[in-house]
PDB file of C-alpha atoms and ligand atoms in Angstrom:
ATOM      1  CA  MET O 926     -11.413  35.477 -19.546  1.00 57.00           C
ATOM      2  CA  PRO O 927     -10.264  34.109 -16.119  1.00 62.00           C
ATOM      3  CA  LEU O 928      -6.409  34.276 -15.883  1.00 72.00           C
ATOM      4  CA  VAL O 929      -4.659  30.347 -15.790  1.00 75.00           C
ATOM      5  CA  ARG O 930      -2.004  30.524 -13.209  1.00 89.00           C
ATOM      6  CA  TYR O 931       0.649  28.270 -13.346  1.00 94.00           C
ATOM      7  CA  ARG O 932       2.007  25.703 -10.678  1.00 96.00           C
ATOM      8  CA  LYS O 933       4.644  23.026  -9.545  1.00 97.00           C
ATOM      9  CA  VAL O 934       4.309  20.833  -6.959  1.00 98.00           C
ATOM     10  CA  LEU O 935       6.844  17.493  -6.318  1.00 97.00           C
ATOM     11  CA  ILE O 936       5.541  14.372  -4.836  1.00 97.00           C
ATOM     12  CA  LEU O 937       7.865  13.160  -2.373  1.00 97.00           C
ATOM     13  CA  GLY O 938       8.752  10.615  -0.604  1.00 98.00           C
ATOM     14  CA  TYR O 939      10.157   6.751   0.081  1.00 97.00           C
ATOM     15  CA  ARG O 940       9.869   4.253  -2.686  1.00 94.00           C
ATOM     16  CA  ALA O 941       6.954   2.308  -3.496  1.00 95.00           C
ATOM     17  CA  VAL O 942       4.319   4.320  -0.805  1.00 97.00           C
ATOM     18  CA  GLY O 943       2.059   5.153  -3.599  1.00 96.00           C
ATOM     19  CA  LYS O 944       3.626   8.073  -5.229  1.00 96.00           C
ATOM     20  CA  THR O 945       2.934   7.367  -9.498  1.00 94.00           C
ATOM     21  CA  SER O 946       0.147   5.325  -8.459  1.00 95.00           C
ATOM     22  CA  LEU O 947      -1.753   8.511  -6.905  1.00 96.00           C
ATOM     23  CA  ALA O 948       0.120  10.512 -10.075  1.00 95.00           C
ATOM     24  CA  HIS O 949      -2.004   8.102 -12.552  1.00 92.00           C
ATOM     25  CA  GLN O 950      -5.098   8.072 -10.822  1.00 94.00           C
ATOM     26  CA  PHE O 951      -5.036  12.215 -10.807  1.00 94.00           C
ATOM     27  CA  VAL O 952      -4.045  12.732 -14.681  1.00 92.00           C
ATOM     28  CA  GLU O 953      -5.060   9.470 -15.944  1.00 89.00           C
ATOM     29  CA  GLY O 954      -8.200   8.385 -14.102  1.00 89.00           C
ATOM     30  CA  LYS O 955      -7.212   5.291 -13.529  1.00 89.00           C
ATOM     31  CA  PHE O 956      -5.209   2.850 -11.208  1.00 90.00           C
ATOM     32  CA  VAL O 957      -2.194   1.096 -12.323  1.00 80.00           C
ATOM     33  CA  GLU O 958      -1.363  -2.085 -10.279  1.00 79.00           C
ATOM     34  CA  CYS O 959       2.365  -3.224 -11.973  1.00 69.00           C
ATOM     35  CA  TYR O 960       5.368  -1.292  -9.807  1.00 64.00           C
ATOM     36  CA  GLU O 961       8.253   0.356 -11.746  1.00 71.00           C
ATOM     37  CA  PRO O 962      10.394   2.100  -9.878  1.00 68.00           C
ATOM     38  CA  THR O 963      10.444   5.654 -10.606  1.00 68.00           C
ATOM     39  CA  VAL O 964      13.199   7.925 -12.097  1.00 76.00           C
ATOM     40  CA  GLU O 965      11.274  11.256 -12.768  1.00 83.00           C
ATOM     41  CA  SER O 966       8.205  12.145 -14.397  1.00 90.00           C
ATOM     42  CA  THR O 967       6.271  15.184 -15.088  1.00 93.00           C
ATOM     43  CA  TYR O 968       2.479  15.239 -16.179  1.00 93.00           C
ATOM     44  CA  ASN O 969       0.641  18.358 -16.972  1.00 94.00           C
ATOM     45  CA  LYS O 970      -2.961  19.013 -16.641  1.00 94.00           C
ATOM     46  CA  MET O 971      -5.363  21.888 -16.118  1.00 93.00           C
ATOM     47  CA  VAL O 972      -7.719  22.376 -12.990  1.00 92.00           C
ATOM     48  CA  VAL O 973     -10.401  24.091 -11.829  1.00 90.00           C
ATOM     49  CA  VAL O 974     -10.637  25.070  -8.743  1.00 87.00           C
ATOM     50  CA  GLY O 975     -13.540  27.383  -7.498  1.00 83.00           C
ATOM     51  CA  LYS O 976     -13.733  29.709 -10.036  1.00 85.00           C
ATOM     52  CA  ASP O 977      -9.711  29.701 -10.806  1.00 88.00           C
ATOM     53  CA  GLU O 978      -8.121  27.454 -13.495  1.00 92.00           C
ATOM     54  CA  PHE O 979      -4.418  26.446 -12.949  1.00 94.00           C
ATOM     55  CA  GLN O 980      -2.106  25.035 -14.962  1.00 95.00           C
ATOM     56  CA  LEU O 981      -0.759  22.206 -13.089  1.00 96.00           C
ATOM     57  CA  GLN O 982       2.952  20.881 -13.458  1.00 96.00           C
ATOM     58  CA  LEU O 983       3.161  17.221 -11.469  1.00 96.00           C
ATOM     59  CA  VAL O 984       6.434  16.156 -10.939  1.00 96.00           C
ATOM     60  CA  ASP O 985       6.862  12.132  -9.603  1.00 94.00           C
ATOM     61  CA  THR O 986       9.928  11.893  -8.003  1.00 91.00           C
ATOM     62  CA  ALA O 987      12.405   9.067  -7.972  1.00 89.00           C
ATOM     63  CA  GLY O 988      11.991   7.682  -4.424  1.00 91.00           C
ATOM     64  CA  GLN O 989      14.081   9.270  -1.704  1.00 92.00           C
ATOM     65  CA  ASP O 990      15.125   7.914   1.876  1.00 92.00           C
ATOM     66  CA  GLU O 991      17.006   9.350   5.042  1.00 92.00           C
ATOM     67  CA  TYR O 992      19.973  10.364   3.279  1.00 93.00           C
ATOM     68  CA  THR O 993      18.811  11.596   0.060  1.00 91.00           C
ATOM     69  CA  ILE O 994      20.581  14.765  -0.502  1.00 93.00           C
ATOM     70  CA  LEU O 995      17.620  16.947  -1.834  1.00 93.00           C
ATOM     71  CA  PRO O 996      18.806  18.817  -5.377  1.00 93.00           C
ATOM     72  CA  HIS O 997      18.449  22.688  -5.788  1.00 93.00           C
ATOM     73  CA  SER O 998      15.161  21.756  -8.445  1.00 93.00           C
ATOM     74  CA  PHE O 999      13.460  20.176  -5.772  1.00 95.00           C
ATOM     75  CA  ILE O1000      14.021  23.897  -4.008  1.00 94.00           C
ATOM     76  CA  ILE O1001      13.847  26.162  -7.073  1.00 93.00           C
ATOM     77  CA  GLY O1002      10.454  26.913  -8.532  1.00 94.00           C
ATOM     78  CA  ILE O1003       8.493  24.994  -6.530  1.00 95.00           C
ATOM     79  CA  HIS O1004       5.302  26.550  -5.118  1.00 96.00           C
ATOM     80  CA  GLY O1005       4.014  23.041  -2.873  1.00 97.00           C
ATOM     81  CA  TYR O1006       4.870  19.563  -1.841  1.00 98.00           C
ATOM     82  CA  VAL O1007       2.849  16.002  -1.810  1.00 98.00           C
ATOM     83  CA  LEU O1008       4.723  14.223   0.854  1.00 98.00           C
ATOM     84  CA  VAL O1009       3.849  10.342   0.934  1.00 98.00           C
ATOM     85  CA  TYR O1010       4.047   7.933   3.134  1.00 98.00           C
ATOM     86  CA  SER O1011       2.183   4.557   3.874  1.00 98.00           C
ATOM     87  CA  VAL O1012       0.260   3.384   5.918  1.00 98.00           C
ATOM     88  CA  THR O1013       1.380   0.183   6.055  1.00 98.00           C
ATOM     89  CA  SER O1014       5.443   1.359   6.309  1.00 98.00           C
ATOM     90  CA  LEU O1015       6.401   2.683   9.423  1.00 98.00           C
ATOM     91  CA  GLN O1016       9.821   3.642   7.536  1.00 98.00           C
ATOM     92  CA  SER O1017       8.294   5.499   4.660  1.00 98.00           C
ATOM     93  CA  PHE O1018       6.605   7.750   7.795  1.00 98.00           C
ATOM     94  CA  GLN O1019      10.161   8.534   9.174  1.00 98.00           C
ATOM     95  CA  VAL O1020      11.225   8.902   5.621  1.00 98.00           C
ATOM     96  CA  VAL O1021       8.362  11.975   5.238  1.00 98.00           C
ATOM     97  CA  LYS O1022       9.764  13.580   8.693  1.00 98.00           C
ATOM     98  CA  THR O1023      13.230  13.658   7.156  1.00 97.00           C
ATOM     99  CA  LEU O1024      12.092  15.108   4.411  1.00 97.00           C
ATOM    100  CA  HIS O1025      10.370  17.602   5.411  1.00 97.00           C
ATOM    101  CA  ASN O1026      12.692  19.183   7.887  1.00 95.00           C
ATOM    102  CA  LYS O1027      15.229  18.820   5.118  1.00 95.00           C
ATOM    103  CA  LEU O1028      12.782  21.191   2.549  1.00 95.00           C
ATOM    104  CA  TYR O1029      12.304  23.645   5.513  1.00 93.00           C
ATOM    105  CA  GLU O1030      15.572  24.007   6.092  1.00 91.00           C
ATOM    106  CA  SER O1031      15.891  25.629   2.386  1.00 90.00           C
ATOM    107  CA  TRP O1032      13.030  27.344   2.271  1.00 87.00           C
ATOM    108  CA  GLY O1033      13.761  29.180   5.643  1.00 78.00           C
ATOM    109  CA  LYS O1034      11.408  30.691   7.197  1.00 63.00           C
ATOM    110  CA  THR O1035       8.892  31.056   4.065  1.00 74.00           C
ATOM    111  CA  ARG O1036       5.770  28.856   4.800  1.00 83.00           C
ATOM    112  CA  MET O1037       5.772  26.195   3.084  1.00 93.00           C
ATOM    113  CA  PRO O1038       2.959  24.679   0.939  1.00 96.00           C
ATOM    114  CA  VAL O1039       2.563  20.555   2.320  1.00 97.00           C
ATOM    115  CA  VAL O1040      -0.304  18.264   2.163  1.00 98.00           C
ATOM    116  CA  LEU O1041       1.043  15.062   3.726  1.00 98.00           C
ATOM    117  CA  VAL O1042      -0.796  12.144   2.517  1.00 98.00           C
ATOM    118  CA  GLY O1043      -1.336   8.371   3.811  1.00 98.00           C
ATOM    119  CA  ASN O1044      -1.362   5.991   1.122  1.00 98.00           C
ATOM    120  CA  LYS O1045      -2.351   2.775   0.754  1.00 98.00           C
ATOM    121  CA  ALA O1046      -5.463   3.156   2.932  1.00 97.00           C
ATOM    122  CA  ASP O1047      -7.073   0.452   1.796  1.00 97.00           C
ATOM    123  CA  LEU O1048      -4.543  -2.226   3.328  1.00 96.00           C
ATOM    124  CA  SER O1049      -5.015  -0.338   6.753  1.00 89.00           C
ATOM    125  CA  LEU O1050      -6.960  -3.920   8.023  1.00 89.00           C
ATOM    126  CA  GLN O1051      -4.316  -6.100   7.207  1.00 87.00           C
ATOM    127  CA  SER O1052      -1.295  -4.093   7.932  1.00 94.00           C
ATOM    128  CA  ARG O1053      -1.473  -0.877   8.618  1.00 97.00           C
ATOM    129  CA  GLU O1054       1.859   0.264  10.867  1.00 98.00           C
ATOM    130  CA  VAL O1055       1.076   4.379  11.239  1.00 98.00           C
ATOM    131  CA  LYS O1056      -2.162   5.445  12.746  1.00 97.00           C
ATOM    132  CA  THR O1057      -4.299   7.448  11.828  1.00 98.00           C
ATOM    133  CA  ASP O1058      -3.808  10.125  14.817  1.00 98.00           C
ATOM    134  CA  GLU O1059       0.063  10.098  13.984  1.00 98.00           C
ATOM    135  CA  GLY O1060      -0.450  11.167  11.259  1.00 98.00           C
ATOM    136  CA  LYS O1061      -2.691  14.245  11.417  1.00 98.00           C
ATOM    137  CA  LYS O1062      -0.347  15.175  14.547  1.00 98.00           C
ATOM    138  CA  LEU O1063       2.777  15.025  12.644  1.00 98.00           C
ATOM    139  CA  ALA O1064       0.527  17.550   9.393  1.00 98.00           C
ATOM    140  CA  GLU O1065      -0.745  19.747  12.418  1.00 97.00           C
ATOM    141  CA  SER O1066       2.805  20.177  13.909  1.00 96.00           C
ATOM    142  CA  TRP O1067       3.838  21.680  10.513  1.00 95.00           C
ATOM    143  CA  GLY O1068       1.006  23.447   9.781  1.00 94.00           C
ATOM    144  CA  ALA O1069       0.297  21.578   6.639  1.00 96.00           C
ATOM    145  CA  ILE O1070      -2.934  19.505   5.582  1.00 97.00           C
ATOM    146  CA  PHE O1071      -3.587  16.112   6.137  1.00 98.00           C
ATOM    147  CA  LEU O1072      -5.083  13.131   4.192  1.00 98.00           C
ATOM    148  CA  GLU O1073      -5.615   9.487   4.242  1.00 98.00           C
ATOM    149  CA  SER O1074      -5.931   8.034   0.585  1.00 98.00           C
ATOM    150  CA  SER O1075      -5.898   4.873  -1.635  1.00 97.00           C
ATOM    151  CA  ALA O1076      -4.265   5.111  -4.888  1.00 97.00           C
ATOM    152  CA  LYS O1077      -7.719   3.157  -6.505  1.00 97.00           C
ATOM    153  CA  GLU O1078      -9.763   6.061  -5.328  1.00 96.00           C
ATOM    154  CA  SER O1079     -10.425   8.527  -7.592  1.00 95.00           C
ATOM    155  CA  GLN O1080     -12.409  10.877  -5.669  1.00 95.00           C
ATOM    156  CA  VAL O1081      -9.994  11.169  -2.817  1.00 95.00           C
ATOM    157  CA  THR O1082      -7.077  10.990  -4.790  1.00 97.00           C
ATOM    158  CA  GLN O1083      -8.166  14.034  -6.738  1.00 96.00           C
ATOM    159  CA  GLY O1084      -8.771  15.721  -3.305  1.00 96.00           C
ATOM    160  CA  ILE O1085      -5.292  15.804  -2.763  1.00 97.00           C
ATOM    161  CA  PHE O1086      -4.065  17.562  -5.993  1.00 97.00           C
ATOM    162  CA  MET O1087      -7.357  20.537  -5.500  1.00 95.00           C
ATOM    163  CA  LYS O1088      -5.851  20.435  -1.416  1.00 96.00           C
ATOM    164  CA  ILE O1089      -2.443  21.593  -2.335  1.00 97.00           C
ATOM    165  CA  ILE O1090      -3.739  24.007  -4.981  1.00 96.00           C
ATOM    166  CA  GLU O1091      -5.688  25.774  -2.241  1.00 95.00           C
ATOM    167  CA  GLU O1092      -2.824  25.309   0.014  1.00 95.00           C
ATOM    168  CA  ILE O1093      -0.664  27.924  -2.157  1.00 94.00           C
ATOM    169  CA  ASP O1094      -2.607  29.833  -2.572  1.00 89.00           C
ATOM    170  CA  ARG O1095      -4.212  30.136   1.503  1.00 88.00           C
ATOM    171  CA  VAL O1096       0.467  30.541   2.153  1.00 84.00           C
ATOM    172  CA  ASP O1097       0.508  32.921  -0.124  1.00 77.00           C
ATOM    173  CA  ASN O1098      -2.619  34.906   0.687  1.00 72.00           C
ATOM    174  CA  SER O1099      -1.000  35.140   4.051  1.00 71.00           C
ATOM    175  CA  TYR O1100       2.143  36.675   2.843  1.00 63.00           C
ATOM    176  CA  SER O1101       0.818  39.282   1.623  1.00 61.00           C
ATOM    177  CA  ARG O1102      -1.370  39.953   4.434  1.00 52.00           C
ATOM    178  CA  SER O1103       1.489  39.975   7.050  1.00 50.00           C
TER     179      SER O1103
HETATM  180  P1  GDP G1550       5.889   4.731  -5.907  1.00 94.71           P
HETATM  181  O1  GDP G1550       7.280   4.161  -6.185  1.00 94.71           O
HETATM  182  O2  GDP G1550       6.421   5.484  -4.585  1.00 94.71           O
HETATM  183  O3  GDP G1550       5.747   5.583  -6.943  1.00 94.71           O
HETATM  184  O4  GDP G1550       5.302   3.745  -5.702  1.00 94.71           O
HETATM  185  P2  GDP G1550       3.892   2.957  -6.953  1.00 94.71           P
HETATM  186  O5  GDP G1550       3.020   3.973  -7.380  1.00 94.71           O
HETATM  187  O6  GDP G1550       4.890   2.396  -8.280  1.00 94.71           O
HETATM  188  O7  GDP G1550       3.186   2.190  -5.907  1.00 94.71           O
HETATM  189  C1  GDP G1550       4.632   0.508  -5.303  1.00 94.71           C
HETATM  190  C2  GDP G1550       3.072  -0.184  -5.241  1.00 94.71           C
HETATM  191  O8  GDP G1550       1.765  -0.165  -4.422  1.00 94.71           O
HETATM  192  C3  GDP G1550       2.657  -0.975  -7.116  1.00 94.71           C
HETATM  193  O9  GDP G1550       2.205  -2.087  -6.919  1.00 94.71           O
HETATM  194  C4  GDP G1550       1.061  -0.655  -6.718  1.00 94.71           C
HETATM  195  O10 GDP G1550       0.299  -1.332  -7.089  1.00 94.71           O
HETATM  196  C5  GDP G1550       0.615  -0.282  -5.076  1.00 94.71           C
HETATM  197  N1  GDP G1550      -0.042   0.784  -4.463  1.00 94.71           N
HETATM  198  C6  GDP G1550       0.514   2.538  -4.740  1.00 94.71           C
HETATM  199  N2  GDP G1550      -0.505   2.956  -4.117  1.00 94.71           N
HETATM  200  C7  GDP G1550      -1.591   1.880  -3.798  1.00 94.71           C
HETATM  201  C8  GDP G1550      -2.944   2.152  -2.766  1.00 94.71           C
HETATM  202  O11 GDP G1550      -3.452   2.937  -2.406  1.00 94.71           O
HETATM  203  N3  GDP G1550      -3.388   0.840  -2.138  1.00 94.71           N
HETATM  204  C9  GDP G1550      -2.863  -0.287  -2.251  1.00 94.71           C
HETATM  205  N4  GDP G1550      -3.013  -1.475  -2.207  1.00 94.71           N
HETATM  206  N5  GDP G1550      -1.623  -0.308  -3.084  1.00 94.71           N
HETATM  207  C10 GDP G1550      -0.691   0.403  -3.939  1.00 94.71           C
END
């Protein structure tokens, strides 16, 4: 019987960037148009990546800003992060930078599995404020994975959560080798 591994992943970012919509699309397979600010919700989903099965616990947090003090629960017992900004909001891009810095300080020297997501890419023609290249460069500087997404698109959204699971394993393996 394959071993089922448990992974706990946080979705972080400024408010209204699409954190809840991405979590919904991933777990329920649909896009919900309404906007209600989240307090904090947890979702569980079994995910198969390659030959392995994972019990993914996804925490959709209330939005953060530059001034948010991150609680210990954002660090302890967390395997990886999906940091989300909206390509239509420069401010949300600034916020993910601040969040990454704060998380990184707490992780110390340990490598931190991160997928950086530029969401609302479907609105890019009308109202883009952050270029794809800027997102890519930021993720590169962190050694993180970068994706642009639309929570309206199921496959792209699935890809985000597959990537974070792969990234957690990759970081873990590179550790045990060093
Ligand atoms: P959160 O506060 O970060 O959890 O953001 P929500 O998921 O609640 O989304 C905020 C608003 O943006 C809602 O009106 C969503 O319908 C909308 N939204 C979320 N993701 C997308 C997306 O990828 N494209 C578009 N066009 N709208 C989105």
